[in-house]
Coordinates of C-alpha atoms in Angstrom, one line a residue:
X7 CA 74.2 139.2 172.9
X8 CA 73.2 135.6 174.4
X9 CA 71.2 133.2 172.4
X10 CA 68.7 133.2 175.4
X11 CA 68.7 137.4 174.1
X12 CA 68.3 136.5 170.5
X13 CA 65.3 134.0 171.0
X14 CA 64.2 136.7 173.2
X15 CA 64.0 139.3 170.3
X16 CA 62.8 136.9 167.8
X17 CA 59.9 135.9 169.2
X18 CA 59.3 139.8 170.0
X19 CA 58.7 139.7 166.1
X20 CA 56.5 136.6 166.2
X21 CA 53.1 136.1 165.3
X22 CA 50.8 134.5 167.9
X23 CA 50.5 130.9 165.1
X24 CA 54.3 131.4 164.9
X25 CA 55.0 131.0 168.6
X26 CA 52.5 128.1 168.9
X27 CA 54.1 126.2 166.1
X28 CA 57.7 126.5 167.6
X29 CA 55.8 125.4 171.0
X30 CA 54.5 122.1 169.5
X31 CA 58.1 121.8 167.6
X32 CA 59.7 122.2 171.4
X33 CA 57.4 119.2 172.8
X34 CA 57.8 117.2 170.0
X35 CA 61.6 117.3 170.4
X36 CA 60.9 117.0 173.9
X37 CA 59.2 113.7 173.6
X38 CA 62.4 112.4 171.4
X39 CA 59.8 112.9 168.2
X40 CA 61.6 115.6 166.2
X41 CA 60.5 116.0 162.8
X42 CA 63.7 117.5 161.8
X43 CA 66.2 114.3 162.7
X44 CA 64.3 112.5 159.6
X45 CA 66.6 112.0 156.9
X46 CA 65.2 110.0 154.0
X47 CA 61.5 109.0 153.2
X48 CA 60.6 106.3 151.6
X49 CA 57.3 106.5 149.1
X50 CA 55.8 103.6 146.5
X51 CA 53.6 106.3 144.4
X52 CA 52.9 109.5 144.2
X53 CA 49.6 111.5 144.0
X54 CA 48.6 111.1 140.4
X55 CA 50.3 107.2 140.1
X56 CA 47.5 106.5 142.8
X57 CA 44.4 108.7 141.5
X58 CA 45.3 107.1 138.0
X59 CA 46.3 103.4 138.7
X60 CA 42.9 103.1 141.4
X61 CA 41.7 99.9 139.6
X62 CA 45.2 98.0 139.8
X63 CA 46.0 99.9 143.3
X64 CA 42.6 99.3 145.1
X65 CA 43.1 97.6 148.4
X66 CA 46.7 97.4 148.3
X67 CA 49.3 99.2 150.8
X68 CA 51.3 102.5 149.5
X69 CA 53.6 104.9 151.0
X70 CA 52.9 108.7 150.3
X71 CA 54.2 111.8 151.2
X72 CA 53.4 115.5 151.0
X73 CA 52.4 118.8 152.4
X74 CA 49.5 119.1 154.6
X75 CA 46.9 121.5 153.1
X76 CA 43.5 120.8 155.0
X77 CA 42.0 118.6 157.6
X78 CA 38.1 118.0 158.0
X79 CA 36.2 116.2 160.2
X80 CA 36.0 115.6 164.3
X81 CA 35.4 112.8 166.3
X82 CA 37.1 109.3 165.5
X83 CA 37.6 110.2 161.7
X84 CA 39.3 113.0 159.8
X85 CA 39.9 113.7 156.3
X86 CA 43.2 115.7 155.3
X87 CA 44.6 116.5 151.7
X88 CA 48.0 116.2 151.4
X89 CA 49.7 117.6 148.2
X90 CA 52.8 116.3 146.2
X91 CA 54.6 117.4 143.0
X92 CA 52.1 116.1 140.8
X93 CA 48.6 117.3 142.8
X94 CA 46.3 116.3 146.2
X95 CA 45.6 113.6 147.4
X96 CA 43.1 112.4 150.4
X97 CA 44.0 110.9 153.4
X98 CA 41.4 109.2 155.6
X99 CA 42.5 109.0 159.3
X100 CA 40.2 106.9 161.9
X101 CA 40.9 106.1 165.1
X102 CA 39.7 102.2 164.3
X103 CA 43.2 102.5 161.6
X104 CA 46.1 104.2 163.7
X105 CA 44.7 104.0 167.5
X106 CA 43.7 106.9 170.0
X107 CA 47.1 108.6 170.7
X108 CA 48.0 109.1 166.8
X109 CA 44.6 110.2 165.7
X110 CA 45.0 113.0 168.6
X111 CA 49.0 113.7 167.2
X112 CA 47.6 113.7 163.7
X113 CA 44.6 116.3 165.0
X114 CA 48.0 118.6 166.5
X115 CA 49.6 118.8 163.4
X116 CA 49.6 122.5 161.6
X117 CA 48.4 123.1 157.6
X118 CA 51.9 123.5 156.1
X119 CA 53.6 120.2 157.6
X120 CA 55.1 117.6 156.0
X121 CA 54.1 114.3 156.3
X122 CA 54.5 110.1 155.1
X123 CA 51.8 108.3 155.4
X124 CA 51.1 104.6 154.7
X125 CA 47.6 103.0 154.3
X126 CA 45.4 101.2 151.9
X127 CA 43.9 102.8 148.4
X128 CA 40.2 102.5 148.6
X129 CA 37.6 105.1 147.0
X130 CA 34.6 107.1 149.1
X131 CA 31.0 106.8 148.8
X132 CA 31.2 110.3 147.2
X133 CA 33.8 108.7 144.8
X134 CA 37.2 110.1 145.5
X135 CA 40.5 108.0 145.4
X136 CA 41.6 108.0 149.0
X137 CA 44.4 106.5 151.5
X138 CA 43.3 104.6 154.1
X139 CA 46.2 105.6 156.8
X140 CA 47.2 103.1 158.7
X141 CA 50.2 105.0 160.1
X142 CA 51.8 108.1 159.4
X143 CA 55.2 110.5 160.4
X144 CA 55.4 114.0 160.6
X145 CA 58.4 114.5 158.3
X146 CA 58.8 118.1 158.7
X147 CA 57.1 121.0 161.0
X148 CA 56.1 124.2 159.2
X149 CA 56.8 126.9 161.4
X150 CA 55.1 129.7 159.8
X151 CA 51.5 129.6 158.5
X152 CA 50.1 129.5 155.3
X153 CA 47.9 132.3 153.7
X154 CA 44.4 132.0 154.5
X155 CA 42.8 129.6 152.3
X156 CA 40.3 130.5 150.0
X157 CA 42.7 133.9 149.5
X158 CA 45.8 132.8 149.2
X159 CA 48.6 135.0 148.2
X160 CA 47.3 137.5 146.1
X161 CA 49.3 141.0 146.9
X162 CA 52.3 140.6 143.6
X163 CA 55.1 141.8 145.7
X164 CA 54.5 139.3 148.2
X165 CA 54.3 137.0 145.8
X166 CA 57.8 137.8 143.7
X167 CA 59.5 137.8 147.1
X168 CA 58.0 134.4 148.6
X169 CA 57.6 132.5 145.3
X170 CA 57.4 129.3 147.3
X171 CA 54.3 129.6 148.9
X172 CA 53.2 132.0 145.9
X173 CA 53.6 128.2 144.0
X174 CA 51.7 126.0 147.3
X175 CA 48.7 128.7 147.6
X176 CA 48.5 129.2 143.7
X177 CA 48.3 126.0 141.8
X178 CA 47.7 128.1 138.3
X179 CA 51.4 129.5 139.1
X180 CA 53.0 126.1 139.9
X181 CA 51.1 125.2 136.3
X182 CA 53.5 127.8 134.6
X183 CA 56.4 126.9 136.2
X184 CA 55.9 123.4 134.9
X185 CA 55.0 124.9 131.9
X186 CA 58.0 126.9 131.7
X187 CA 60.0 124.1 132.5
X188 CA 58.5 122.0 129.1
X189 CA 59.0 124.8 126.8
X190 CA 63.0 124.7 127.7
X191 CA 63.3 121.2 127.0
X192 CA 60.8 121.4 123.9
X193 CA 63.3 124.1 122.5
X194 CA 66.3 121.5 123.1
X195 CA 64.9 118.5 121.8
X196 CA 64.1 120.8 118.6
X197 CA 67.5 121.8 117.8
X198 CA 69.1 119.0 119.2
X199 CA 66.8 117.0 116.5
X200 CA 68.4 119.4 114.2
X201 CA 72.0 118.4 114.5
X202 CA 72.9 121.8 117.0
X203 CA 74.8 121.0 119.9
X204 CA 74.5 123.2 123.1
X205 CA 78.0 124.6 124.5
X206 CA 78.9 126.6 127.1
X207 CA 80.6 130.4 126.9
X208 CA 81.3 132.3 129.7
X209 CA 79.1 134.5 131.7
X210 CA 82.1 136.6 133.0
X211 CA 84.0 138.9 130.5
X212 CA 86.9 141.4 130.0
X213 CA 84.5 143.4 127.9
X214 CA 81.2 143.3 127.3
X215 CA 80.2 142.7 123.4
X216 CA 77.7 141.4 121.4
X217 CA 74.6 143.8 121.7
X218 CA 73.9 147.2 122.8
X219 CA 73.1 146.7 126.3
X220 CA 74.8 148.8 129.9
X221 CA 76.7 145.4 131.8
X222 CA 77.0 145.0 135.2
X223 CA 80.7 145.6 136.3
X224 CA 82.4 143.7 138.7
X225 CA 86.0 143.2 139.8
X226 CA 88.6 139.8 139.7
X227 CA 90.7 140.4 142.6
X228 CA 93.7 138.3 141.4
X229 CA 93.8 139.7 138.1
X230 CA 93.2 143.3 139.6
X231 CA 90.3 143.9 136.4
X232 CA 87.2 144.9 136.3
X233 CA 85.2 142.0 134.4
X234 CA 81.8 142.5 133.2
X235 CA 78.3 139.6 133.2
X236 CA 77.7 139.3 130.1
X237 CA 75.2 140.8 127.6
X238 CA 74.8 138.5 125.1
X239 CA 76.7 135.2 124.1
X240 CA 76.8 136.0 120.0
X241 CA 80.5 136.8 119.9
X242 CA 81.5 133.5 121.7
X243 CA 79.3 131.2 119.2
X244 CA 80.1 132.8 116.4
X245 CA 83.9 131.9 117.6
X246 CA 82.2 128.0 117.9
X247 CA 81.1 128.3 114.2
X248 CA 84.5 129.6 113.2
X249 CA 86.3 126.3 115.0
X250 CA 84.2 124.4 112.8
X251 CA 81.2 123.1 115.2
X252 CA 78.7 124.4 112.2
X253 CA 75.3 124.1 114.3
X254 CA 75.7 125.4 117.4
X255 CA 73.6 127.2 120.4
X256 CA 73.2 128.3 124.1
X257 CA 70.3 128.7 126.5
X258 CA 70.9 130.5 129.3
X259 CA 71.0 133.6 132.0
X260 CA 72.2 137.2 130.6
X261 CA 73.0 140.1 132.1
X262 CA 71.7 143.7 131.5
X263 CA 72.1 146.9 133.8
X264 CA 68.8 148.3 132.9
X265 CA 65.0 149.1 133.2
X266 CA 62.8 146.6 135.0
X267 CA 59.1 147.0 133.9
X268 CA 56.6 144.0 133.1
X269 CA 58.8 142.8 130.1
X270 CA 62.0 144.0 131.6
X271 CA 64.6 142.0 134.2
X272 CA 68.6 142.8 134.8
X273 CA 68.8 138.8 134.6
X274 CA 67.0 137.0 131.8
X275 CA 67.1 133.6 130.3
X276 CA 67.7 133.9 126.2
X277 CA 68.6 131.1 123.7
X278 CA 71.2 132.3 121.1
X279 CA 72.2 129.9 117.6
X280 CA 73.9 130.1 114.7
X281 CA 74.6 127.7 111.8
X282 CA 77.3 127.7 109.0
X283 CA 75.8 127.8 105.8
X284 CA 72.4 129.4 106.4
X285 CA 71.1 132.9 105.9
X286 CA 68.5 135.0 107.8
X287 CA 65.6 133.5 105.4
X288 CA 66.7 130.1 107.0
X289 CA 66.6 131.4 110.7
X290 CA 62.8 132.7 109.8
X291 CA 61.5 129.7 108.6
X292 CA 63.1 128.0 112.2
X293 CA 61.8 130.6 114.3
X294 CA 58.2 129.9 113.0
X295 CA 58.9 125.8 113.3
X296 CA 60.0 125.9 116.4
X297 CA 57.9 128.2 118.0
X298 CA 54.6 126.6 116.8
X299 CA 56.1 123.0 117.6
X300 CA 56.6 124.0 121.2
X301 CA 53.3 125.9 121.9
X302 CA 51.4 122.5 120.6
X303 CA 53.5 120.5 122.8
X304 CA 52.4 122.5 125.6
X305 CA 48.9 123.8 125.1
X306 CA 47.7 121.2 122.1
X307 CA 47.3 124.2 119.2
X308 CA 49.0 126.8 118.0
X309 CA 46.6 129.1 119.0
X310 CA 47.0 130.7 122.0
X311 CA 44.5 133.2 124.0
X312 CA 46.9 136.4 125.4
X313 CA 45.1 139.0 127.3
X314 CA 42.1 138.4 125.6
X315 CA 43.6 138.0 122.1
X316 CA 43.7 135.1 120.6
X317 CA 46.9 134.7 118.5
X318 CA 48.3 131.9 116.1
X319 CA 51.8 130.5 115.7
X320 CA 50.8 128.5 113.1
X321 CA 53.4 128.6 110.0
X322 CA 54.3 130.9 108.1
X323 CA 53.8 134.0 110.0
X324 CA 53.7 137.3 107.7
X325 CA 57.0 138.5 106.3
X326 CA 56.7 142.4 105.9
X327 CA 60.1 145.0 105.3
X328 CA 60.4 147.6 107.8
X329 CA 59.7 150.0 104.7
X330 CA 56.5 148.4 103.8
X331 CA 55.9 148.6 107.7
X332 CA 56.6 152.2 108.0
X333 CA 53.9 152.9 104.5
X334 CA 51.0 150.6 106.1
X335 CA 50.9 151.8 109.9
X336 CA 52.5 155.5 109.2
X337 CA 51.8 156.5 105.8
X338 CA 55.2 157.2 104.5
X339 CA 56.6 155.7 101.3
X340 CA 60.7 155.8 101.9
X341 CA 60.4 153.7 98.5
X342 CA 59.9 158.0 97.2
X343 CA 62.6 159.7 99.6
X344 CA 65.7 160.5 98.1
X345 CA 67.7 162.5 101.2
X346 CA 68.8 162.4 104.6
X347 CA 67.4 165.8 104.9
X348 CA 64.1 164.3 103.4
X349 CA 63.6 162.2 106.2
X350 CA 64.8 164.8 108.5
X351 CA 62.0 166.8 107.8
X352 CA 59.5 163.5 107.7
X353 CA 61.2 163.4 111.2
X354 CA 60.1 167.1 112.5
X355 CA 56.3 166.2 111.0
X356 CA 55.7 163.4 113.5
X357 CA 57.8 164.9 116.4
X358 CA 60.4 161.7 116.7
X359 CA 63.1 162.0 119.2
X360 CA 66.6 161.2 118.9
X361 CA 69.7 160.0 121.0
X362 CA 71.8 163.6 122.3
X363 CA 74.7 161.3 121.7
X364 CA 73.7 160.6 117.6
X365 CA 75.2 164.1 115.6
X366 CA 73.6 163.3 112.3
X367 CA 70.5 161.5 111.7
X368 CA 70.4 159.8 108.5
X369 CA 67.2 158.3 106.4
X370 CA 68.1 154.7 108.3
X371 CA 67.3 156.2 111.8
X372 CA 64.3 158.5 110.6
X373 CA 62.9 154.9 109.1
X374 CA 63.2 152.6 112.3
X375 CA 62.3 155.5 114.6
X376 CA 59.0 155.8 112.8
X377 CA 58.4 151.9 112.8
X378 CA 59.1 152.0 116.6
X379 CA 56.6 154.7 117.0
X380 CA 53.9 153.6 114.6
X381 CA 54.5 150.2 113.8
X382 CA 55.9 147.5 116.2
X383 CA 52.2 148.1 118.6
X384 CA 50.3 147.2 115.2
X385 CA 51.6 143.8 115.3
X386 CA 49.7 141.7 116.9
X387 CA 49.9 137.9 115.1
X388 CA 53.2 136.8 114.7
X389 CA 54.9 138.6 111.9
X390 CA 59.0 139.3 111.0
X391 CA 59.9 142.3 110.1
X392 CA 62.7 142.4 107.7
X393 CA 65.6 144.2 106.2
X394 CA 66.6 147.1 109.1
X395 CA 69.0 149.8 108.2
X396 CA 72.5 149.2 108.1
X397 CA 72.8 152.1 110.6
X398 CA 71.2 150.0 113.2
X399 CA 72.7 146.3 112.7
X400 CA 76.8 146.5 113.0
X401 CA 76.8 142.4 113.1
X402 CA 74.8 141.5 109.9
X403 CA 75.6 141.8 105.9
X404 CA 74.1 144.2 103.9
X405 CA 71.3 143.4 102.0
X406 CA 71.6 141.7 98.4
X407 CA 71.1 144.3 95.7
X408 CA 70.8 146.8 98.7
X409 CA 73.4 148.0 100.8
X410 CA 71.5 150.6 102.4
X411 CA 69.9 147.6 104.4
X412 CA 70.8 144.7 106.1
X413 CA 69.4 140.9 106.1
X414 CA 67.9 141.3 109.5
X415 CA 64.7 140.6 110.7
X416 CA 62.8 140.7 114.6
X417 CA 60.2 139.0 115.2
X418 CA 57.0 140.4 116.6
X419 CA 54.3 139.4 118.3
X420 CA 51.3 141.3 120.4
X421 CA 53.2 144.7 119.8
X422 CA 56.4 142.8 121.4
X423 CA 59.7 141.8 120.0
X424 CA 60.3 138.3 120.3
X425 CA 63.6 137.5 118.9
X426 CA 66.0 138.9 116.7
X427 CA 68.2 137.2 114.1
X428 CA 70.8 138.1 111.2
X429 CA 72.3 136.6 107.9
X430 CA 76.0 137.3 110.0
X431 CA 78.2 139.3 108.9
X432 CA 81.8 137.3 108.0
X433 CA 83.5 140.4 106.4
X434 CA 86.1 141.2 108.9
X435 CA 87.9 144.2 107.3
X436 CA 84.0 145.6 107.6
X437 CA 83.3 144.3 110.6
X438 CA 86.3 146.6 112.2
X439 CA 84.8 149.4 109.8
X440 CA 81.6 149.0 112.0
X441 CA 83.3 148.7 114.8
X442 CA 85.1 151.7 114.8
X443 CA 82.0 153.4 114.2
X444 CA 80.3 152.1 117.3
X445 CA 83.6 153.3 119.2
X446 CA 82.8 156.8 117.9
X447 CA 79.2 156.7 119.1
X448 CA 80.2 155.5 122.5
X449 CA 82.6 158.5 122.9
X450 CA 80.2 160.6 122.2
X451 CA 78.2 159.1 125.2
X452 CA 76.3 156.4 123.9
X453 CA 77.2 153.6 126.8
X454 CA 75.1 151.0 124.9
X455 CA 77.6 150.6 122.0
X456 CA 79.4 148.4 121.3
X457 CA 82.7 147.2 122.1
X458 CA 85.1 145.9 119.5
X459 CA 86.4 142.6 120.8
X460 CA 90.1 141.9 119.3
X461 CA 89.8 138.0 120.1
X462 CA 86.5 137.9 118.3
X463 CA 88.0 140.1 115.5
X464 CA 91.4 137.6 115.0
X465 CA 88.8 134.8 114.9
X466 CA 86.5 136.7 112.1
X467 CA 89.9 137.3 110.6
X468 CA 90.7 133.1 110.8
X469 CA 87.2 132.7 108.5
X470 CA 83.7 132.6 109.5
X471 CA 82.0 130.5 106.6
X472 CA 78.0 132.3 105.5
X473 CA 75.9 132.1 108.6
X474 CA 72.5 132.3 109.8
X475 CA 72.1 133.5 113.8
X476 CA 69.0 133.6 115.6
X477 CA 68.4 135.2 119.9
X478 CA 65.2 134.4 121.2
X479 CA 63.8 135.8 124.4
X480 CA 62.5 132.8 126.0
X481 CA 61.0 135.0 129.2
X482 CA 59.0 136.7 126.6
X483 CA 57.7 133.9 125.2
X484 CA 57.1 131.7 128.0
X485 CA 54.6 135.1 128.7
X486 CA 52.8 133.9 125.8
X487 CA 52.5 130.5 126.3
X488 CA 51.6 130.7 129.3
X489 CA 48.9 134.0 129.4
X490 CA 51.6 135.8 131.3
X491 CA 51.4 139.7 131.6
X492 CA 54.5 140.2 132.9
X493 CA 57.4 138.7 133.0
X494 CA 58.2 138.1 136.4
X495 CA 55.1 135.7 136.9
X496 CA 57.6 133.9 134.4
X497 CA 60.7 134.1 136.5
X498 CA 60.9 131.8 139.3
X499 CA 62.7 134.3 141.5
X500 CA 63.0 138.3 139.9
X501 CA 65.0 141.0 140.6
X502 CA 63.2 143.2 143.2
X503 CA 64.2 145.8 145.5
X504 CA 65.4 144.9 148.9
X505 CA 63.3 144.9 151.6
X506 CA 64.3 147.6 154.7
X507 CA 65.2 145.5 157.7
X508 CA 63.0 146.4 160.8

């Protein structure tokens, strides 16, 4: 097929704006003025530097840039607002300023292009900081249109796929992203204030360990292996804590071959730590810190409105055991049963449903089952629960004076786990006891257990001093910082099914 074919077909699929704007691109190249051989731009001040600095700025020359978003006016004057990273600002164009033949190139260009600009700050009757342009540069020709203006993009698929102009026709989603975009650095400065350094572990794997999660699979050619993106990094940092690093911790994508919903993605960004020394009580009282410091750097309070709720990250949040959970929201008192088979029959009452791939079903799984069903949509202000089964935690110690439990807690808040967190388990003639098991479960089908990783087991077996670890779903609570219902108006770019190719 010939290029002159393939232009051909294109503009077949073409809208009747998106021929017109390749048209005006075609003359402008024509005319030696292509907007696409400019290669650097130079700008004194941005939007906000201008709008804010007006009284130092007034009458003096600047250089601007930005994205074209309206033009007003006819005549010998027009009005246009450009907009930048930091907001809009208004150009004022007369023909007295930049002459006949520019004020007619400036009336040509499209909403959507990029221009520079340079003129003089002065202010309107009405009041507004403006730019009096004294000449300008198309920097950049939009070839396809904006949404409509006062509708933007509104349908959500469109706006997952095209995020970008999602962010230029949305400024409450740009607001998020920036949003977003303090939180991660809010979390960093508050470790890294803490003496943690971040490290780096590797996202590809010859197994895939540390949670109970399905991996994607992929294969190294030159080693012939499959390899696996990993599901969590706990097994790595815990290997950092052995070599002696003592506070350590790592933000960053993982990987998990499951569900999407609105607080489900395969690829989510999660901050794992851990510190020698410290137990799960410890990781609580960070969690709380850390989570109220960054929602006041962000919003001003620790309050937060979500859906309507209004919710408080204000220190301490509510400590509660997942027993005392299970006897306030679904009226049973495991303190009084004695038996598996006890809680097998508490089981039948409320009609809970098990794995096929779990044979026996001890007083443990009868407990968190009924908190998962009764409990976890009670909890709306932030509030750990504490001390899980040992049936359910293979990676953390039993629970002093109580080995039928574990020093674990998650974190919950609007009916949503928010982070999970252990006092770690160091024992490693144990830890192969619970490995083992989890090898049993997964032949019996369960594809979410775990692995036993030997080169995580020879460094448990070097010594892992008492440790404190700590995962955080920061998608999840960027959701709440931000008045997010789901999580991919948190994601820059989510998963989503391909489109079918016309």
């Amino acid at each position: 097929m010939s290029n002159e074919d393939i232009n051909i077909h294109q503009e077949d699929k073409l809208s009747e704006q998106e021929i017109l704007r390749r048209q005006k691109l075609k003359d402008l190249q024509d005319a030696g003025k292509d907007p696409f051989d400019v290669y650097k731009v130079e700008r004194t001040h941005s939007s906000a530097q201008i709008v804010k600095g007006f009284e130092e700025l007034e009458g003096k020359e600047v250089k601007v840039a930005g994205r074209l978003m309206s033009k007003r006016g006819q005549g010998k004057v027009l009005f246009s607002d450009i907009h930048d990273r930091d907001g809009k600002l208004q150009l004022f164009v007369k023909i007295d300023a930049v002459g006949e033949e520019a004020l007619k190139e400036f009336k040509s260009l499209d909403l959507g292009d990029w221009i520079a600009a340079t003129g003089t700050v002065f202010k309107t009757k009405t009041g507004e900081v403006s730019v009096k342009v004294t000449s300008f540069q198309l920097i950049c020709k939009s070839l396809k249109p904006l949404p409509e203006k006062f509708h933007g993009l509104k349908d959500p698929d469109l706006r997952y796929r095209q995020r970008e102009v999602d962010i230029i026709t949305n400024p409450e989603v740009k607001t998020t992203f920036l949003k977003r975009a303090q939180i991660i650095k809010g979390i960093r400065n508050f470790l890294d204030n803490k003496g943690y350094i971040e490290v780096d572990t590797p996202i590809l794997g010859s197994i895939a360990g540390g949670a109970a999660a399905r991996p994607f699979i992929t294969h190294h050619n030159t080693l012939d292996i499959d390899m696996y993106l990993r599901i969590a990094t706990e097994l790595h940092l815990k290997r950092c804590i052995v070599a002696g690093f003592e506070k350590v911790y790592e933000m960053g994508r993982i990987f998990r071959n499951e569900g999407m919903s609105v607080r489900h993605n395969p690829e989510f960004t999660s901050i794992e730590l851990y510190e020698a020394y410290a137990d799960y009580n410890d990781m609580m009282e960070l969690t709380e810190n850390m989570v109220a410091e960054v929602c006041t750097l962000v919003n001003g309070t620790t309050k937060v409105t979500y859906e309507g709720t209004e919710i408080d990250f204000k220190p301490p949040w509510r400590r509660l055991t997942m027993v005392d959970a299970v006897k306030e929201f679904a009226g049973v008192d495991f303190n009084s049963i004695s038996s598996d088979e006890e809680a097998q029959e508490i089981a039948k009452k409320h009609n809970l449903e098990f794995p096929k791939e779990l044979q026996y079903v001890s007083k443990g799984e009868v407990l968190n089952a009924l908190f998962e069903e009764f409990g976890e949509s009670k909890l709306i202000q932030p509030t750990f629960i504490i001390d899980y089964p040992s049936e359910n935690s293979p990676l953390t110690k039993k629970k002093r004076g109580n080995a039928d439990f574990t020093e674990r807690f998650e974190g919950f808040v609007y009916g949503r786990e928010l982070c999970n967190a252990y006092s770690e388990l160091n024992d490693p003639i144990v830890q192969r006891e619970r490995f083992e098991q989890q090898a049993k479960q997964r032949d019996l089908g369960d594809d979410e257990a775990y692995v036993i990783d030997e080169e995580f087991m020879s460094a448990l077996e070097t010594g892992m001093p008492p440790t404190g670890g700590l995962g955080i779903g920061i998608d999840r609570l960027i959701m709440f910082l931000t008045d997010s219902s789901s999580i991919k108006d948190v994601i820059l770019f989510p998963t989503m099914k391909p489109q079918e190719n016309n």
